[in-house]
PDB file of C-alpha atoms in Angstrom:
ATOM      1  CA  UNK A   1      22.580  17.032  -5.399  1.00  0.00           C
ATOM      2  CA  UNK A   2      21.291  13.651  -6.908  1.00  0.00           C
ATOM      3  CA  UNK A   3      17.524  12.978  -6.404  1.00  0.00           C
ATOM      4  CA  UNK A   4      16.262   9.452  -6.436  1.00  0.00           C
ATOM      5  CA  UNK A   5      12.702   8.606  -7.229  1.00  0.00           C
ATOM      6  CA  UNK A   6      11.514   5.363  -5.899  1.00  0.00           C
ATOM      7  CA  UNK A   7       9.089   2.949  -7.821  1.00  0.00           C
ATOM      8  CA  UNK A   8       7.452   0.050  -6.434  1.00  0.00           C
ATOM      9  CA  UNK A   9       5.525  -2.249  -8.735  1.00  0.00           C
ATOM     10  CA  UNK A  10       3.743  -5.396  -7.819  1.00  0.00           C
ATOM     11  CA  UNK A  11       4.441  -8.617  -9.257  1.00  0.00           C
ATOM     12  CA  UNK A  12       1.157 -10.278  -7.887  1.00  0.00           C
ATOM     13  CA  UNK A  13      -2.114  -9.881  -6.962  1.00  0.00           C
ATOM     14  CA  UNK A  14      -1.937  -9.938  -3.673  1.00  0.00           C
ATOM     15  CA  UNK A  15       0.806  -7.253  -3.818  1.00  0.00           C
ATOM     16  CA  UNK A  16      -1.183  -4.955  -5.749  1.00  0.00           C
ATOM     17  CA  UNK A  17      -3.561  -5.327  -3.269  1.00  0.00           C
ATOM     18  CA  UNK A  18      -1.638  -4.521  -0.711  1.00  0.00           C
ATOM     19  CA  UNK A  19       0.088  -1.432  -1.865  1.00  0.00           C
ATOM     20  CA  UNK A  20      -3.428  -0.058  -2.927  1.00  0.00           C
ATOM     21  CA  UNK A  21      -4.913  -0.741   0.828  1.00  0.00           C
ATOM     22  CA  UNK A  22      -1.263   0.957   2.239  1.00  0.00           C
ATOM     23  CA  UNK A  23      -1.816   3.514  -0.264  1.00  0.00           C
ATOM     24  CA  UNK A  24      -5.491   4.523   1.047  1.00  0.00           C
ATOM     25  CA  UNK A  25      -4.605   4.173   4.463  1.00  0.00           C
ATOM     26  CA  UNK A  26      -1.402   6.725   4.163  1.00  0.00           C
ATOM     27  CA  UNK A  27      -4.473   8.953   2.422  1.00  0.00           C
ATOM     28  CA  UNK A  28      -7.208   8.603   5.327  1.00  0.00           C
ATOM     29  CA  UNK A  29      -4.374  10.290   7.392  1.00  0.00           C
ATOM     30  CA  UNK A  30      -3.322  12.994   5.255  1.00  0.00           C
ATOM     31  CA  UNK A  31      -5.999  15.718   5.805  1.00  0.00           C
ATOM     32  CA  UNK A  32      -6.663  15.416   9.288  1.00  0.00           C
ATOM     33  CA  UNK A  33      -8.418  16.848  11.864  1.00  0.00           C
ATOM     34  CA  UNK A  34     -11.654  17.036   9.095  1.00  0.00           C
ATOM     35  CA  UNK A  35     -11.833  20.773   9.353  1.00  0.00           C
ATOM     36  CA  UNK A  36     -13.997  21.293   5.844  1.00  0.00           C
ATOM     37  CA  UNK A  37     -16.141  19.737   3.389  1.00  0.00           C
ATOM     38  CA  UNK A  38     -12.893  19.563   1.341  1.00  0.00           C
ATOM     39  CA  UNK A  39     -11.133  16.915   4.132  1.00  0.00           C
ATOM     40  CA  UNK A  40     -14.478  15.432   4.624  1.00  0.00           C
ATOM     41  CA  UNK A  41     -14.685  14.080   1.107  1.00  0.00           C
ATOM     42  CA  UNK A  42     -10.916  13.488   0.741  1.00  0.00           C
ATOM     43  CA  UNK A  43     -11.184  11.233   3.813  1.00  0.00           C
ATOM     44  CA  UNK A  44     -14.813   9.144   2.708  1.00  0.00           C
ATOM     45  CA  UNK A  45     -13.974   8.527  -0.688  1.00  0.00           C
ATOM     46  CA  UNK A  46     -10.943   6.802   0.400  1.00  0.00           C
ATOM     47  CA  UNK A  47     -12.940   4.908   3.249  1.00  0.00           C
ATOM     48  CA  UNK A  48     -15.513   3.875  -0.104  1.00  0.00           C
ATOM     49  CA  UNK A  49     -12.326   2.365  -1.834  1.00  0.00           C
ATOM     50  CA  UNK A  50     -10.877   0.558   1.333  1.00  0.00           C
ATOM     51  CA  UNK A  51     -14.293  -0.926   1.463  1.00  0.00           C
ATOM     52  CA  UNK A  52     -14.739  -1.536  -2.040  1.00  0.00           C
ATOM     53  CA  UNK A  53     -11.233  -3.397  -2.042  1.00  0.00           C
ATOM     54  CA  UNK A  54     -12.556  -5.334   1.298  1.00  0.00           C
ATOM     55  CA  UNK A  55     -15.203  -6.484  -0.664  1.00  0.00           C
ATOM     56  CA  UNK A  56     -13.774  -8.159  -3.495  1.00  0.00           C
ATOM     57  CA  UNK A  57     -11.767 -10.584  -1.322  1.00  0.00           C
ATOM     58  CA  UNK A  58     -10.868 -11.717   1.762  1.00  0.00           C
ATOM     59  CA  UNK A  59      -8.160  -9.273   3.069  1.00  0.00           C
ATOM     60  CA  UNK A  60      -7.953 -11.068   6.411  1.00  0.00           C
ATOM     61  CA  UNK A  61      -7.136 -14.827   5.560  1.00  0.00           C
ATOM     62  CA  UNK A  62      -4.175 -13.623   2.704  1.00  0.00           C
ATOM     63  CA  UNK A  63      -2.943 -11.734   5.404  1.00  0.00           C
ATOM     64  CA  UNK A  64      -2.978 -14.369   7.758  1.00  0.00           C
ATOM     65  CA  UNK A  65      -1.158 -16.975   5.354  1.00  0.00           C
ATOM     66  CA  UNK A  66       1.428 -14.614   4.337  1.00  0.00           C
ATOM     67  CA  UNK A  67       2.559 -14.064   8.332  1.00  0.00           C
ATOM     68  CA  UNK A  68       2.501 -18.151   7.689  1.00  0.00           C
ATOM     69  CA  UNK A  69       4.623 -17.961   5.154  1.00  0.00           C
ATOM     70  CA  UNK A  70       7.210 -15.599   6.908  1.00  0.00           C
ATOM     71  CA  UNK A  71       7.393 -17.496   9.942  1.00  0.00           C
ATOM     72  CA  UNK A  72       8.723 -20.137   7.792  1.00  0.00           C
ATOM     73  CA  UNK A  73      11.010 -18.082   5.640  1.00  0.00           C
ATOM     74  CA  UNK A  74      12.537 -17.054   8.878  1.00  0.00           C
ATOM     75  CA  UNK A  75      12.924 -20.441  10.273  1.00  0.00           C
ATOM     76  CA  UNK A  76      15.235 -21.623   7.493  1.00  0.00           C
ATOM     77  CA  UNK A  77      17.281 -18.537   7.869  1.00  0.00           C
ATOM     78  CA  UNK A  78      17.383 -19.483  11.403  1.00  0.00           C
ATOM     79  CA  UNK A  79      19.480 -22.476  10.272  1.00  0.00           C
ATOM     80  CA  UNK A  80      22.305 -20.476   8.417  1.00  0.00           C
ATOM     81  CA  UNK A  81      25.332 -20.385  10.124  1.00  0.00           C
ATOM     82  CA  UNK A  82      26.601 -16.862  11.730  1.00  0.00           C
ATOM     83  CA  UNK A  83      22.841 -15.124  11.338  1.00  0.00           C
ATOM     84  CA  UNK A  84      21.644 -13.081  14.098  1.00  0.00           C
ATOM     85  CA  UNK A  85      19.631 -15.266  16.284  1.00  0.00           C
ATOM     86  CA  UNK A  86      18.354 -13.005  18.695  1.00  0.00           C
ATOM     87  CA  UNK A  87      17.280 -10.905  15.678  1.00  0.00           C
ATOM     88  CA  UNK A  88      15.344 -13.587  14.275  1.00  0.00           C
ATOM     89  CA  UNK A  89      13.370 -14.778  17.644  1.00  0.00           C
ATOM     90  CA  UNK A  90      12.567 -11.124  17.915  1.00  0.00           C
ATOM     91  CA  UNK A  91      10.945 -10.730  14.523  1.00  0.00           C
ATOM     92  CA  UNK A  92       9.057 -14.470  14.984  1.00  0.00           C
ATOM     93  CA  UNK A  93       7.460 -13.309  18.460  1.00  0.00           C
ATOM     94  CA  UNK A  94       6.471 -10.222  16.427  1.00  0.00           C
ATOM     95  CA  UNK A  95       4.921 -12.162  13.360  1.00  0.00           C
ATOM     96  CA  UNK A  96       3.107 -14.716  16.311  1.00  0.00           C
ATOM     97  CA  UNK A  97       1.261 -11.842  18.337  1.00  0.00           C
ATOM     98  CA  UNK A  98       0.514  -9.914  15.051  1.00  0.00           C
ATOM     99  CA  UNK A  99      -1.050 -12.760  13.766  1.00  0.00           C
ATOM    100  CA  UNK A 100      -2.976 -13.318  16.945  1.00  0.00           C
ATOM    101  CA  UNK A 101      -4.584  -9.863  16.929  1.00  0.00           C
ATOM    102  CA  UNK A 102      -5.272 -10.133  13.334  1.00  0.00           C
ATOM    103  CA  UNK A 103      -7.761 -13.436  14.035  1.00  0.00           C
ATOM    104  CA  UNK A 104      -8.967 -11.643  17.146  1.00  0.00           C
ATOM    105  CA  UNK A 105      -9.957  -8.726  15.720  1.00  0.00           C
ATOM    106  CA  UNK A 106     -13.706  -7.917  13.974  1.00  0.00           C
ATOM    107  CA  UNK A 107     -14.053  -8.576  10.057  1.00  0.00           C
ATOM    108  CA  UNK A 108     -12.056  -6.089   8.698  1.00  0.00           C
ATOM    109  CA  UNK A 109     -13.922  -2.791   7.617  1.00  0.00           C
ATOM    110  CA  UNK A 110     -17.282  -3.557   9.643  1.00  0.00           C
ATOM    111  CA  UNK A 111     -17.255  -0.527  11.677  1.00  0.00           C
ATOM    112  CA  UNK A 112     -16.904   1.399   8.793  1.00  0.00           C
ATOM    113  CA  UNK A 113     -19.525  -1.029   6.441  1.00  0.00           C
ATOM    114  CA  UNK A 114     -22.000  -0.273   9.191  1.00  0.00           C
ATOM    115  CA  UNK A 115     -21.651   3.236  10.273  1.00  0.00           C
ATOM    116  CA  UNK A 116     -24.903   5.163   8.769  1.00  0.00           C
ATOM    117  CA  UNK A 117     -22.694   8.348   7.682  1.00  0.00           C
ATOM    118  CA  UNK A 118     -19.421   6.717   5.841  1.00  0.00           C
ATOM    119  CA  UNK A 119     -22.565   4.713   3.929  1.00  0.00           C
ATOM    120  CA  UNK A 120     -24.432   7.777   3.237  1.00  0.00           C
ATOM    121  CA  UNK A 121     -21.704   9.581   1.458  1.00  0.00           C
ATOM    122  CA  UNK A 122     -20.649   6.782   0.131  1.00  0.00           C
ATOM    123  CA  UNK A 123     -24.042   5.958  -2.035  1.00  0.00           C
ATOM    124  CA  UNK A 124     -23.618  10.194  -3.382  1.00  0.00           C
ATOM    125  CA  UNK A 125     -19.487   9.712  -4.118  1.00  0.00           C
ATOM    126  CA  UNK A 126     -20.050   8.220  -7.981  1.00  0.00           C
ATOM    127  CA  UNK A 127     -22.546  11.382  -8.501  1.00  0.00           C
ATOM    128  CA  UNK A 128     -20.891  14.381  -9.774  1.00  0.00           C
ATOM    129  CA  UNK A 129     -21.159  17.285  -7.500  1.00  0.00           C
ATOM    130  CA  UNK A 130     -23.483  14.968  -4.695  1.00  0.00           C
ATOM    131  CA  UNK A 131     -22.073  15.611  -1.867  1.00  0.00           C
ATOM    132  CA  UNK A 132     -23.501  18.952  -1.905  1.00  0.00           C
ATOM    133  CA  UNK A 133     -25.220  20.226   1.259  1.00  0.00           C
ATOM    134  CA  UNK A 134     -28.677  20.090  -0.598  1.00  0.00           C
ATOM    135  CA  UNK A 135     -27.704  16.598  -1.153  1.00  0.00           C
ATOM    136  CA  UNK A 136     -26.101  15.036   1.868  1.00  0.00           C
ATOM    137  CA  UNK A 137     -27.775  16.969   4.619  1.00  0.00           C
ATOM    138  CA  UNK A 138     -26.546  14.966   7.765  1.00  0.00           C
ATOM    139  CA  UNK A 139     -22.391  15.768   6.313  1.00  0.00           C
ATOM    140  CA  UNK A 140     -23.156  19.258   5.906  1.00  0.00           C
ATOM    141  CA  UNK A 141     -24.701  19.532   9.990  1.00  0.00           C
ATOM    142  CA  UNK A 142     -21.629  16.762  11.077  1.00  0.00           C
ATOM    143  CA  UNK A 143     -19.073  19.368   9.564  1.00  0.00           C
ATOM    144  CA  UNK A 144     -20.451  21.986  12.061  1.00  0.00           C
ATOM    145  CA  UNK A 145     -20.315  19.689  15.413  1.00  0.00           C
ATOM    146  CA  UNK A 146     -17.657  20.544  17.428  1.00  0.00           C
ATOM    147  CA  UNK A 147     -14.202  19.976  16.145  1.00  0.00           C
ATOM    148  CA  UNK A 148     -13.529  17.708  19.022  1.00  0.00           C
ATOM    149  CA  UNK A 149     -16.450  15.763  18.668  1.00  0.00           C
ATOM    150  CA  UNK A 150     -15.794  14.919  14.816  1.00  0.00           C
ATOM    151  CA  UNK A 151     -12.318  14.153  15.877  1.00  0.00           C
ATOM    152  CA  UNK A 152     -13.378  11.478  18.847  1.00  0.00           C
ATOM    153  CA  UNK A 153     -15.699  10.128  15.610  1.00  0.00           C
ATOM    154  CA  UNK A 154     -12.747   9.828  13.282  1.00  0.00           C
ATOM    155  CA  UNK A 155     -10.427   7.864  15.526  1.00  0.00           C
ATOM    156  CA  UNK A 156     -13.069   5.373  16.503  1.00  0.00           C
ATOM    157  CA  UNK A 157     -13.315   4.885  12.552  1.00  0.00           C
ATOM    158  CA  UNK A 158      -9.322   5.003  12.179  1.00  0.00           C
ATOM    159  CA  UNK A 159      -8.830   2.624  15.525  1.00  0.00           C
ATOM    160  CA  UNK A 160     -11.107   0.064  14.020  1.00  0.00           C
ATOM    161  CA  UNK A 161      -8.268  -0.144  11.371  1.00  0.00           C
ATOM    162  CA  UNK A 162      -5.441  -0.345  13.770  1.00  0.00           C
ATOM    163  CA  UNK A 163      -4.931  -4.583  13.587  1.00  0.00           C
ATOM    164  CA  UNK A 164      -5.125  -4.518   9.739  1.00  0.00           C
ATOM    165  CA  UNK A 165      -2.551  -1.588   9.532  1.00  0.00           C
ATOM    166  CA  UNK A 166      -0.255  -2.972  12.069  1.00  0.00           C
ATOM    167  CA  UNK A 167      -0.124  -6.076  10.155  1.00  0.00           C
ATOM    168  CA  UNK A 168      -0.355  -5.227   6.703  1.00  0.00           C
ATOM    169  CA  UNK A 169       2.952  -2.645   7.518  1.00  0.00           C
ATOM    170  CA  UNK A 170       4.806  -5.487   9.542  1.00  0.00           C
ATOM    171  CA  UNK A 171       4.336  -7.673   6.718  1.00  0.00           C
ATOM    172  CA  UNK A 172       5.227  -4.772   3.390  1.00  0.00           C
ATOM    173  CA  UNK A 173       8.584  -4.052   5.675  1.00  0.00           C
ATOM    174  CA  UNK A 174       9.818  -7.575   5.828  1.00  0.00           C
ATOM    175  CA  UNK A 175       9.070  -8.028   2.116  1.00  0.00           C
ATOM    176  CA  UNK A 176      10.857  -4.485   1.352  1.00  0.00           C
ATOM    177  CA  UNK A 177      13.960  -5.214   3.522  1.00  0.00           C
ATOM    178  CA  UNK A 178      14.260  -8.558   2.360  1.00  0.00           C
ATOM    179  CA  UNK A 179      16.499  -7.686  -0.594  1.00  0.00           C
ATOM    180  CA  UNK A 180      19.180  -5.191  -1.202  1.00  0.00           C
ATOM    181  CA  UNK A 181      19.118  -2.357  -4.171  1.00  0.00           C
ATOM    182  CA  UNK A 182      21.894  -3.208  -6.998  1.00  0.00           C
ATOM    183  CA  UNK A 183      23.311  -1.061  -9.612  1.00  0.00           C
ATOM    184  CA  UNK A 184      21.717  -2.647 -12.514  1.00  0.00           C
ATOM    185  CA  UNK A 185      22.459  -0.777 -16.621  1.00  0.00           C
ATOM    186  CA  UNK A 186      19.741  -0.633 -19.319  1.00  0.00           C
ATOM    187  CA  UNK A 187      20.441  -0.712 -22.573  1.00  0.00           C
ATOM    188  CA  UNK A 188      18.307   1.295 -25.247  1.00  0.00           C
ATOM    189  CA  UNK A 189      15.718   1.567 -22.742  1.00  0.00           C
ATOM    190  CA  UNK A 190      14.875  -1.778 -21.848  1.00  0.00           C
ATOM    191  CA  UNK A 191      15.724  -4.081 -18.922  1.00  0.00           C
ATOM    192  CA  UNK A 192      14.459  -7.905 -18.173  1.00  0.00           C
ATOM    193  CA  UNK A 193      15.538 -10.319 -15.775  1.00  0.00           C
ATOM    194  CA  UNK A 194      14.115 -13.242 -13.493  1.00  0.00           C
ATOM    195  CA  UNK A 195      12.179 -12.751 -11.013  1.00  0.00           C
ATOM    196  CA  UNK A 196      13.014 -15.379  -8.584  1.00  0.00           C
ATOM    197  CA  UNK A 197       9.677 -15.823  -7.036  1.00  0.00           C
ATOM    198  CA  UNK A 198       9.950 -12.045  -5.878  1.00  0.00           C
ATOM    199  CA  UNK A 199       6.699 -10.104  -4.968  1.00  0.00           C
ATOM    200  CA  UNK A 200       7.896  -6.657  -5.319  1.00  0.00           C
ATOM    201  CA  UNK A 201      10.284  -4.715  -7.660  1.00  0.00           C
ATOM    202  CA  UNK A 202      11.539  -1.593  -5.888  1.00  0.00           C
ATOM    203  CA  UNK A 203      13.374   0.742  -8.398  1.00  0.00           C
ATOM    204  CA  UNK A 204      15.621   3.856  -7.697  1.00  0.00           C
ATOM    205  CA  UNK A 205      15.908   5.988 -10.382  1.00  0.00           C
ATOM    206  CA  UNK A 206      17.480   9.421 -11.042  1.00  0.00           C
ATOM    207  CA  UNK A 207      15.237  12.459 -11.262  1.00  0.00           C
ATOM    208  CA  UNK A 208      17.246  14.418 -13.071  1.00  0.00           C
ATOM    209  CA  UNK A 209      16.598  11.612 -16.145  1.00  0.00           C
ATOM    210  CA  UNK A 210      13.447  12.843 -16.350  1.00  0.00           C
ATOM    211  CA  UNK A 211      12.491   8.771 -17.537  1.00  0.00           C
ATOM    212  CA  UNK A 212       9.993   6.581 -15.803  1.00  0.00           C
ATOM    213  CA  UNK A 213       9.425   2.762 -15.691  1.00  0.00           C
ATOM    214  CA  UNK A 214       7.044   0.836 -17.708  1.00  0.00           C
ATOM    215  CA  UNK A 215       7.139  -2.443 -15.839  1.00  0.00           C
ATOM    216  CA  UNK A 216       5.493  -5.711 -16.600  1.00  0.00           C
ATOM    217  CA  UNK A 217       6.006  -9.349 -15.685  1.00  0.00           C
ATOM    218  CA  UNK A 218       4.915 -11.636 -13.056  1.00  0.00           C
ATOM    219  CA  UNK A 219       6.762 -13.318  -9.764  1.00  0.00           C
ATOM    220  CA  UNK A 220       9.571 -15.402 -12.330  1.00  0.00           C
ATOM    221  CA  UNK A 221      10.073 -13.406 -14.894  1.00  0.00           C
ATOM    222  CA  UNK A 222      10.020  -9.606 -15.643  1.00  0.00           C
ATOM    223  CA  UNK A 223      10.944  -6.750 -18.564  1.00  0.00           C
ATOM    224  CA  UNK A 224      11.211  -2.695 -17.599  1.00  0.00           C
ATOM    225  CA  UNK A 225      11.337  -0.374 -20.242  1.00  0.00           C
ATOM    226  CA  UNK A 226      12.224   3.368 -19.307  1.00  0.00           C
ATOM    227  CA  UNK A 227      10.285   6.091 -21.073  1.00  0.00           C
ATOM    228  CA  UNK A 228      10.842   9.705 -21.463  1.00  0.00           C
ATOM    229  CA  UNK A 229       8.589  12.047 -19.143  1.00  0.00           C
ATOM    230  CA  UNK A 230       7.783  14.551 -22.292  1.00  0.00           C
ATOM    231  CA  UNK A 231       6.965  12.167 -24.673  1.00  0.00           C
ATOM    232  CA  UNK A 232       7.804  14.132 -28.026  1.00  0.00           C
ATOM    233  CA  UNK A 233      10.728  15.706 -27.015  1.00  0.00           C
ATOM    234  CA  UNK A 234      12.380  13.277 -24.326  1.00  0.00           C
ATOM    235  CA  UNK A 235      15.555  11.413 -25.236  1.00  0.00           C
ATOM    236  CA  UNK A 236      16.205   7.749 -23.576  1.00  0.00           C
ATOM    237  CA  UNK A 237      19.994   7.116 -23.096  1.00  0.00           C
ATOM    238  CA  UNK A 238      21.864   4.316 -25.061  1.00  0.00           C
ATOM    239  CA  UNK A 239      22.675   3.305 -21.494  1.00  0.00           C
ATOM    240  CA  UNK A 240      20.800   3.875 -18.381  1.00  0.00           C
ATOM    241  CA  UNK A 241      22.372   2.993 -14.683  1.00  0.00           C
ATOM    242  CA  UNK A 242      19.626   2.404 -11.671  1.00  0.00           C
ATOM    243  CA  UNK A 243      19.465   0.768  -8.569  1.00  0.00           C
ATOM    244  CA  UNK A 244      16.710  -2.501  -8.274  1.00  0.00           C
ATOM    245  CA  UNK A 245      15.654  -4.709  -5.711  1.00  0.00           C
ATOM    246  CA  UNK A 246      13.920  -7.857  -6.220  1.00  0.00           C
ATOM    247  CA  UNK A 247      11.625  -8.708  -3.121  1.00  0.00           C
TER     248      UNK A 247
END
């Protein structure tokens, strides 16, 4: 059986952006309940990089201008003859109440920014080894509360997230469903093609190829070269069939 390996790449900055905050919020999930020092840390130095990635711009007003921009792509497809209206309406009401949380809701990462713990681990995260119980006292008595008591803690922390996740994975479906995969051929390794204002390149490629992507470009105008995983010994083919969708 035929495995496919999906790639995403960015062809903004926004986009990168977004992938990297979806990215840390899949991880803040992944080792839950915080049973050990080992989930502890997993889970705070992924909280530090949502914040640090807060910091550098305003997550909250792109966010809110590219549920703008989607209520308008959907209101020229609206207008094509034979398109599922009822389907559309749906996905609009969705886009207007999403966006009305969103502007409702607290500054993004401010329950986290404030909470004395998340900032105290934080400062000892870019120290090697200083998280140590010698050095971060107050983790090392929180990891011996009661399990159910850390738990209530980390869904207050996770729940503060809750309008930025909702909106963020509204927003990465539409742009993900909004083009089909097509068989596309490289030759010698390399690929380019136009962009078409996309924001996203979503690649399927065969595992058993043992090749990955090298992709570069912007939103008109892109080139993917494929590269062997074992980089002495790989071979690329003369010809090389994957799937791509331009978002």
């Amino acid at each position: 059986m035929q495995t496919h390996v999906l790639f995403e790449h960015p062809l903004n900055e926004k986009m990168r952006t977004w992938l990297r905050i979806e990215f840390l919020l899949q991880q803040l999930t992944a080792r839950l309940p915080l049973a050990d020092h080992a989930d502890a840390l997993h889970f705070f130095r992924n909280t530090g990089e949502l914040l640090d990635i807060f910091e550098r711009g305003d997550t909250r007003t792109e966010l809110l201008k590219e549920l703008e921009r989607q209520q308008r792509k959907l209101k020229a497809w609206a207008e094509v003859p034979g398109v599922d209206q009822g389907r559309i309406d749906a996905i609009r009401q969705q886009l207007k109440e999403t966006s009305t949380m969103l502007m409702a809701a607290p500054r993004i990462g401010q329950l986290l920014r404030e909470d004395r713990l998340i900032g105290l681990v934080r400062q000892r995260l870019s120290i090697p080894g200083g998280c140590c119980s010698f050095d971060l006292p107050t983790l090392h008595v929180w990891l011996h509360l009661p399990q159910a008591q850390r738990d209530e803690q980390v869904n207050i922390w996770l729940a503060s997230l809750t309008p930025l996740n909702h909106t963020l994975s509204l927003i990465l479906d539409l742009i993900r469903n909004s083009a089909p995969f097509r068989k596309q051929t490289s030759l010698n390794g390399f690929y380019q093609d136009n962009g078409e204002d996309a924001d996203l390149l979503r690649l399927h490629l065969d595992l058993g190829s043992q090749l990955f992507p090298q992709i570069s470009g912007h939103k008109s105008r892109f080139a993917i070269r494929f590269l062997p995983l074992d980089s002495e010994n790989g071979i690329v083919p003369e010809r090389l069939d994957f799937e791509l969708a331009c978002c």
